[in-house]
Amino acid sequence: MRTVVAALLLAAPAHAAVLVDYGTVPGSTGLTIAGTADQFGGFAAFQPFTVTDPQGWIIDTVTLFGGRDSDPANQGASLAFYAELAPSTPDFANPIGTRTAFFQNSQSLSTIPFINVTLPQGRYYFGFAPNSPGYLGAWYASQMSDPANRAVTRRLTAGTYIVQNQTMTMRIDGVVAPAPGASLALLAGTLAYARRRRV
């Protein structure tokens, strides 16, 4: 039994690595995150990125600079991943691994856990959206800039997307997903070795 447990532990990821790092030091501008009571109809913001590894990634945490200015309903904001539906268009109707965040203020560095969220190879967006009409907050742009990965905003009342000039503060940590069947193969090999030792 001890041998089997050790094999399973060896098959698990040892420590987190960086999938995406657009920088976590804010620049002088940001994007407004607002509920539907906002005069512009409310906005959510999304930062695109790509998972290039064929095996995909298992996400651990996301770090960003931003937060809230007001949240009278105390419902926080939704943070989630979205697959790309079309160029510059996240699949907003199908979030992946949604987390509710209650930020202390609008200017802080926050790390949000996304334990065991798996993203297969492909194009994605990380989104920051209000959970109530009275929510008002901000997500700050990074001092770094990547023209190939500019943020987009969604006008909540109209459902339209607008490509922005900024790349947002965002670092995603996790591990490359193990190859399909890797853990089972390791376990089978360990059991076979254990049987040979008993002979």
PDB file of C-alpha atoms in Angstrom:
ATOM      1  CA  MET A   1       0.000   0.000   0.000  1.00  0.00           C
ATOM      2  CA  ARG A   2       2.794   2.427   0.832  1.00  0.00           C
ATOM      3  CA  THR A   3       4.344   1.798  -2.605  1.00  0.00           C
ATOM      4  CA  VAL A   4       1.092   2.636  -4.414  1.00  0.00           C
ATOM      5  CA  VAL A   5       0.596   5.890  -2.502  1.00  0.00           C
ATOM      6  CA  ALA A   6       4.164   6.952  -3.237  1.00  0.00           C
ATOM      7  CA  ALA A   7       3.624   6.297  -6.951  1.00  0.00           C
ATOM      8  CA  LEU A   8       0.510   8.451  -7.043  1.00  0.00           C
ATOM      9  CA  LEU A   9       2.315  11.267  -5.272  1.00  0.00           C
ATOM     10  CA  LEU A  10       5.134  11.097  -7.800  1.00  0.00           C
ATOM     11  CA  ALA A  11       2.606  11.373 -10.617  1.00  0.00           C
ATOM     12  CA  ALA A  12       1.147  14.596  -9.190  1.00  0.00           C
ATOM     13  CA  PRO A  13       2.541  18.036 -10.171  1.00  0.00           C
ATOM     14  CA  ALA A  14       5.413  19.044  -7.873  1.00  0.00           C
ATOM     15  CA  HIS A  15       5.037  22.818  -7.938  1.00  0.00           C
ATOM     16  CA  ALA A  16       3.426  25.602  -9.889  1.00  0.00           C
ATOM     17  CA  ALA A  17       4.959  27.234 -12.944  1.00  0.00           C
ATOM     18  CA  VAL A  18       3.947  30.367 -14.859  1.00  0.00           C
ATOM     19  CA  LEU A  19       1.552  29.926 -17.778  1.00  0.00           C
ATOM     20  CA  VAL A  20       1.070  33.637 -18.545  1.00  0.00           C
ATOM     21  CA  ASP A  21       2.798  36.721 -17.159  1.00  0.00           C
ATOM     22  CA  TYR A  22       1.745  40.114 -18.511  1.00  0.00           C
ATOM     23  CA  GLY A  23       3.159  41.768 -15.398  1.00  0.00           C
ATOM     24  CA  THR A  24       1.498  42.690 -12.121  1.00  0.00           C
ATOM     25  CA  VAL A  25       2.853  46.237 -11.802  1.00  0.00           C
ATOM     26  CA  PRO A  26       0.087  48.626 -12.868  1.00  0.00           C
ATOM     27  CA  GLY A  27       0.462  51.425 -15.375  1.00  0.00           C
ATOM     28  CA  SER A  28      -1.386  54.726 -15.194  1.00  0.00           C
ATOM     29  CA  THR A  29      -4.619  53.518 -16.819  1.00  0.00           C
ATOM     30  CA  GLY A  30      -7.182  50.820 -16.249  1.00  0.00           C
ATOM     31  CA  LEU A  31     -10.576  49.506 -17.294  1.00  0.00           C
ATOM     32  CA  THR A  32     -13.809  50.209 -15.436  1.00  0.00           C
ATOM     33  CA  ILE A  33     -15.760  47.246 -14.072  1.00  0.00           C
ATOM     34  CA  ALA A  34     -19.332  48.403 -13.482  1.00  0.00           C
ATOM     35  CA  GLY A  35     -22.812  46.989 -12.993  1.00  0.00           C
ATOM     36  CA  THR A  36     -25.861  47.778 -15.097  1.00  0.00           C
ATOM     37  CA  ALA A  37     -26.690  50.878 -13.026  1.00  0.00           C
ATOM     38  CA  ASP A  38     -23.661  52.544 -14.569  1.00  0.00           C
ATOM     39  CA  GLN A  39     -24.524  55.333 -17.033  1.00  0.00           C
ATOM     40  CA  PHE A  40     -22.775  53.478 -19.852  1.00  0.00           C
ATOM     41  CA  GLY A  41     -24.749  50.291 -19.316  1.00  0.00           C
ATOM     42  CA  GLY A  42     -22.152  48.344 -17.353  1.00  0.00           C
ATOM     43  CA  PHE A  43     -18.833  46.809 -18.351  1.00  0.00           C
ATOM     44  CA  ALA A  44     -16.880  43.628 -17.832  1.00  0.00           C
ATOM     45  CA  ALA A  45     -13.268  43.205 -18.985  1.00  0.00           C
ATOM     46  CA  PHE A  46     -11.342  40.257 -20.414  1.00  0.00           C
ATOM     47  CA  GLN A  47      -7.648  39.595 -21.013  1.00  0.00           C
ATOM     48  CA  PRO A  48      -6.828  37.051 -23.753  1.00  0.00           C
ATOM     49  CA  PHE A  49      -4.073  34.435 -23.576  1.00  0.00           C
ATOM     50  CA  THR A  50      -3.169  31.140 -25.240  1.00  0.00           C
ATOM     51  CA  VAL A  51      -2.493  27.681 -23.841  1.00  0.00           C
ATOM     52  CA  THR A  52       0.060  26.249 -26.256  1.00  0.00           C
ATOM     53  CA  ASP A  53       0.958  22.953 -24.565  1.00  0.00           C
ATOM     54  CA  PRO A  54      -0.884  20.053 -26.265  1.00  0.00           C
ATOM     55  CA  GLN A  55      -1.639  18.496 -22.873  1.00  0.00           C
ATOM     56  CA  GLY A  56      -3.239  21.684 -21.536  1.00  0.00           C
ATOM     57  CA  TRP A  57      -2.701  23.304 -18.122  1.00  0.00           C
ATOM     58  CA  ILE A  58      -4.068  22.820 -14.613  1.00  0.00           C
ATOM     59  CA  ILE A  59      -4.545  26.298 -13.128  1.00  0.00           C
ATOM     60  CA  ASP A  60      -3.484  27.137  -9.596  1.00  0.00           C
ATOM     61  CA  THR A  61      -3.832  30.925  -9.138  1.00  0.00           C
ATOM     62  CA  VAL A  62      -4.427  34.184 -11.012  1.00  0.00           C
ATOM     63  CA  THR A  63      -2.839  37.432  -9.813  1.00  0.00           C
ATOM     64  CA  LEU A  64      -4.071  40.871 -10.914  1.00  0.00           C
ATOM     65  CA  PHE A  65      -3.988  44.508  -9.786  1.00  0.00           C
ATOM     66  CA  GLY A  66      -7.410  46.073  -9.290  1.00  0.00           C
ATOM     67  CA  GLY A  67     -10.544  45.674  -7.216  1.00  0.00           C
ATOM     68  CA  ARG A  68     -13.648  47.570  -6.206  1.00  0.00           C
ATOM     69  CA  ASP A  69     -14.617  51.143  -5.351  1.00  0.00           C
ATOM     70  CA  SER A  70     -18.157  50.318  -4.241  1.00  0.00           C
ATOM     71  CA  ASP A  71     -20.282  47.205  -3.793  1.00  0.00           C
ATOM     72  CA  PRO A  72     -23.441  48.166  -1.869  1.00  0.00           C
ATOM     73  CA  ALA A  73     -25.073  44.778  -2.391  1.00  0.00           C
ATOM     74  CA  ASN A  74     -21.910  43.017  -1.167  1.00  0.00           C
ATOM     75  CA  GLN A  75     -22.089  40.477  -4.003  1.00  0.00           C
ATOM     76  CA  GLY A  76     -18.514  40.866  -5.192  1.00  0.00           C
ATOM     77  CA  ALA A  77     -17.280  40.285  -8.714  1.00  0.00           C
ATOM     78  CA  SER A  78     -17.076  37.172 -10.862  1.00  0.00           C
ATOM     79  CA  LEU A  79     -13.671  36.040 -12.072  1.00  0.00           C
ATOM     80  CA  ALA A  80     -13.609  33.232 -14.623  1.00  0.00           C
ATOM     81  CA  PHE A  81     -11.980  31.779 -17.706  1.00  0.00           C
ATOM     82  CA  TYR A  82     -13.730  31.749 -21.085  1.00  0.00           C
ATOM     83  CA  ALA A  83     -12.891  29.925 -24.295  1.00  0.00           C
ATOM     84  CA  GLU A  84     -12.660  32.062 -27.429  1.00  0.00           C
ATOM     85  CA  LEU A  85     -15.934  31.970 -29.368  1.00  0.00           C
ATOM     86  CA  ALA A  86     -14.632  34.170 -32.209  1.00  0.00           C
ATOM     87  CA  PRO A  87     -11.706  36.611 -32.602  1.00  0.00           C
ATOM     88  CA  SER A  88     -11.790  39.132 -29.715  1.00  0.00           C
ATOM     89  CA  THR A  89     -14.964  37.438 -28.409  1.00  0.00           C
ATOM     90  CA  PRO A  90     -14.966  35.278 -25.266  1.00  0.00           C
ATOM     91  CA  ASP A  91     -17.740  32.713 -24.828  1.00  0.00           C
ATOM     92  CA  PHE A  92     -19.383  34.784 -22.086  1.00  0.00           C
ATOM     93  CA  ALA A  93     -22.328  32.380 -21.688  1.00  0.00           C
ATOM     94  CA  ASN A  94     -20.056  29.512 -20.650  1.00  0.00           C
ATOM     95  CA  PRO A  95     -17.587  30.525 -17.918  1.00  0.00           C
ATOM     96  CA  ILE A  96     -14.989  28.025 -16.741  1.00  0.00           C
ATOM     97  CA  GLY A  97     -14.128  27.789 -13.048  1.00  0.00           C
ATOM     98  CA  THR A  98     -15.983  30.896 -11.813  1.00  0.00           C
ATOM     99  CA  ARG A  99     -14.804  32.421  -8.530  1.00  0.00           C
ATOM    100  CA  THR A 100     -16.472  35.228  -6.564  1.00  0.00           C
ATOM    101  CA  ALA A 101     -14.001  37.826  -5.302  1.00  0.00           C
ATOM    102  CA  PHE A 102     -14.585  40.415  -2.575  1.00  0.00           C
ATOM    103  CA  PHE A 103     -11.813  42.948  -3.041  1.00  0.00           C
ATOM    104  CA  GLN A 104     -10.888  45.324  -0.213  1.00  0.00           C
ATOM    105  CA  ASN A 105     -10.300  48.325  -2.480  1.00  0.00           C
ATOM    106  CA  SER A 106      -9.718  49.249  -6.107  1.00  0.00           C
ATOM    107  CA  GLN A 107      -5.925  49.450  -5.938  1.00  0.00           C
ATOM    108  CA  SER A 108      -4.456  46.232  -4.620  1.00  0.00           C
ATOM    109  CA  LEU A 109      -2.537  43.221  -5.848  1.00  0.00           C
ATOM    110  CA  SER A 110      -4.720  40.153  -5.382  1.00  0.00           C
ATOM    111  CA  THR A 111      -4.086  36.461  -5.939  1.00  0.00           C
ATOM    112  CA  ILE A 112      -7.182  34.337  -6.540  1.00  0.00           C
ATOM    113  CA  PRO A 113      -7.063  30.519  -6.217  1.00  0.00           C
ATOM    114  CA  PHE A 114      -8.415  28.449  -9.117  1.00  0.00           C
ATOM    115  CA  ILE A 115      -7.540  25.004  -7.827  1.00  0.00           C
ATOM    116  CA  ASN A 116      -8.020  22.125 -10.306  1.00  0.00           C
ATOM    117  CA  VAL A 117      -9.351  24.229 -13.182  1.00  0.00           C
ATOM    118  CA  THR A 118      -8.043  22.533 -16.332  1.00  0.00           C
ATOM    119  CA  LEU A 119      -7.710  24.370 -19.654  1.00  0.00           C
ATOM    120  CA  PRO A 120      -7.011  22.265 -22.769  1.00  0.00           C
ATOM    121  CA  GLN A 121      -4.822  23.678 -25.510  1.00  0.00           C
ATOM    122  CA  GLY A 122      -6.478  26.711 -27.110  1.00  0.00           C
ATOM    123  CA  ARG A 123      -7.273  30.416 -26.935  1.00  0.00           C
ATOM    124  CA  TYR A 124      -8.873  31.807 -23.748  1.00  0.00           C
ATOM    125  CA  TYR A 125      -9.865  34.949 -21.867  1.00  0.00           C
ATOM    126  CA  PHE A 126      -9.706  35.689 -18.171  1.00  0.00           C
ATOM    127  CA  GLY A 127     -12.696  37.846 -17.233  1.00  0.00           C
ATOM    128  CA  PHE A 128     -13.593  40.275 -14.440  1.00  0.00           C
ATOM    129  CA  ALA A 129     -17.343  41.031 -14.274  1.00  0.00           C
ATOM    130  CA  PRO A 130     -19.647  42.752 -11.730  1.00  0.00           C
ATOM    131  CA  ASN A 131     -22.193  40.669  -9.824  1.00  0.00           C
ATOM    132  CA  SER A 132     -24.636  43.489  -9.023  1.00  0.00           C
ATOM    133  CA  PRO A 133     -25.877  46.758 -10.577  1.00  0.00           C
ATOM    134  CA  GLY A 134     -24.168  48.896  -7.935  1.00  0.00           C
ATOM    135  CA  TYR A 135     -20.737  47.347  -8.326  1.00  0.00           C
ATOM    136  CA  LEU A 136     -17.986  49.738  -9.407  1.00  0.00           C
ATOM    137  CA  GLY A 137     -14.361  48.778  -9.642  1.00  0.00           C
ATOM    138  CA  ALA A 138     -11.266  48.777 -11.806  1.00  0.00           C
ATOM    139  CA  TRP A 139      -8.744  46.451 -13.376  1.00  0.00           C
ATOM    140  CA  TYR A 140      -5.434  48.178 -14.049  1.00  0.00           C
ATOM    141  CA  ALA A 141      -3.431  47.850 -17.228  1.00  0.00           C
ATOM    142  CA  SER A 142       0.099  46.516 -17.010  1.00  0.00           C
ATOM    143  CA  GLN A 143       3.236  48.526 -17.611  1.00  0.00           C
ATOM    144  CA  MET A 144       3.974  45.813 -20.154  1.00  0.00           C
ATOM    145  CA  SER A 145       2.199  45.838 -23.511  1.00  0.00           C
ATOM    146  CA  ASP A 146       1.455  43.010 -25.917  1.00  0.00           C
ATOM    147  CA  PRO A 147      -0.294  44.214 -29.107  1.00  0.00           C
ATOM    148  CA  ALA A 148      -1.215  40.610 -29.955  1.00  0.00           C
ATOM    149  CA  ASN A 149      -3.070  40.219 -26.643  1.00  0.00           C
ATOM    150  CA  ARG A 150      -5.036  43.393 -26.045  1.00  0.00           C
ATOM    151  CA  ALA A 151      -7.886  43.361 -23.556  1.00  0.00           C
ATOM    152  CA  VAL A 152     -11.521  43.539 -24.599  1.00  0.00           C
ATOM    153  CA  THR A 153     -14.505  44.948 -22.733  1.00  0.00           C
ATOM    154  CA  ARG A 154     -18.100  43.767 -22.911  1.00  0.00           C
ATOM    155  CA  ARG A 155     -20.907  46.278 -22.714  1.00  0.00           C
ATOM    156  CA  LEU A 156     -23.296  44.310 -20.528  1.00  0.00           C
ATOM    157  CA  THR A 157     -26.580  45.809 -21.723  1.00  0.00           C
ATOM    158  CA  ALA A 158     -25.729  45.496 -25.422  1.00  0.00           C
ATOM    159  CA  GLY A 159     -23.505  42.421 -25.311  1.00  0.00           C
ATOM    160  CA  THR A 160     -20.993  44.022 -27.669  1.00  0.00           C
ATOM    161  CA  TYR A 161     -17.218  43.720 -27.364  1.00  0.00           C
ATOM    162  CA  ILE A 162     -14.678  46.514 -27.766  1.00  0.00           C
ATOM    163  CA  VAL A 163     -10.954  45.870 -28.269  1.00  0.00           C
ATOM    164  CA  GLN A 164      -8.873  48.075 -25.972  1.00  0.00           C
ATOM    165  CA  ASN A 165      -5.299  49.346 -26.283  1.00  0.00           C
ATOM    166  CA  GLN A 166      -4.180  47.891 -22.950  1.00  0.00           C
ATOM    167  CA  THR A 167      -2.779  44.591 -21.817  1.00  0.00           C
ATOM    168  CA  MET A 168      -4.033  43.986 -18.290  1.00  0.00           C
ATOM    169  CA  THR A 169      -2.074  43.094 -15.169  1.00  0.00           C
ATOM    170  CA  MET A 170      -2.292  39.316 -14.993  1.00  0.00           C
ATOM    171  CA  ARG A 171      -0.164  36.337 -14.053  1.00  0.00           C
ATOM    172  CA  ILE A 172      -1.504  32.791 -14.242  1.00  0.00           C
ATOM    173  CA  ASP A 173       0.294  30.055 -12.303  1.00  0.00           C
ATOM    174  CA  GLY A 174      -0.264  26.342 -12.658  1.00  0.00           C
ATOM    175  CA  VAL A 175       1.252  23.188 -14.116  1.00  0.00           C
ATOM    176  CA  VAL A 176       1.200  21.421 -17.458  1.00  0.00           C
ATOM    177  CA  ALA A 177      -1.395  18.667 -17.284  1.00  0.00           C
ATOM    178  CA  PRO A 178       0.024  15.138 -17.190  1.00  0.00           C
ATOM    179  CA  ALA A 179      -0.145  13.134 -20.409  1.00  0.00           C
ATOM    180  CA  PRO A 180      -3.327  11.037 -20.679  1.00  0.00           C
ATOM    181  CA  GLY A 181      -2.829   7.759 -18.863  1.00  0.00           C
ATOM    182  CA  ALA A 182       0.496   8.806 -17.307  1.00  0.00           C
ATOM    183  CA  SER A 183      -0.653   8.225 -13.720  1.00  0.00           C
ATOM    184  CA  LEU A 184      -2.251   4.869 -14.592  1.00  0.00           C
ATOM    185  CA  ALA A 185       0.869   3.738 -16.452  1.00  0.00           C
ATOM    186  CA  LEU A 186       3.046   4.676 -13.490  1.00  0.00           C
ATOM    187  CA  LEU A 187       0.715   2.882 -11.095  1.00  0.00           C
ATOM    188  CA  ALA A 188       0.655  -0.243 -13.279  1.00  0.00           C
ATOM    189  CA  GLY A 189       4.446  -0.273 -13.454  1.00  0.00           C
ATOM    190  CA  THR A 190       4.725   0.104  -9.694  1.00  0.00           C
ATOM    191  CA  LEU A 191       2.275  -2.746  -9.049  1.00  0.00           C
ATOM    192  CA  ALA A 192       4.153  -4.992 -11.490  1.00  0.00           C
ATOM    193  CA  TYR A 193       7.427  -4.179  -9.727  1.00  0.00           C
ATOM    194  CA  ALA A 194       5.846  -4.953  -6.350  1.00  0.00           C
ATOM    195  CA  ARG A 195       4.624  -8.346  -7.632  1.00  0.00           C
ATOM    196  CA  ARG A 196       8.098  -9.225  -8.929  1.00  0.00           C
ATOM    197  CA  ARG A 197       9.622  -8.422  -5.534  1.00  0.00           C
ATOM    198  CA  ARG A 198       7.193 -10.828  -3.822  1.00  0.00           C
ATOM    199  CA  VAL A 199       8.121 -13.725  -6.127  1.00  0.00           C
TER     200      VAL A 199
END
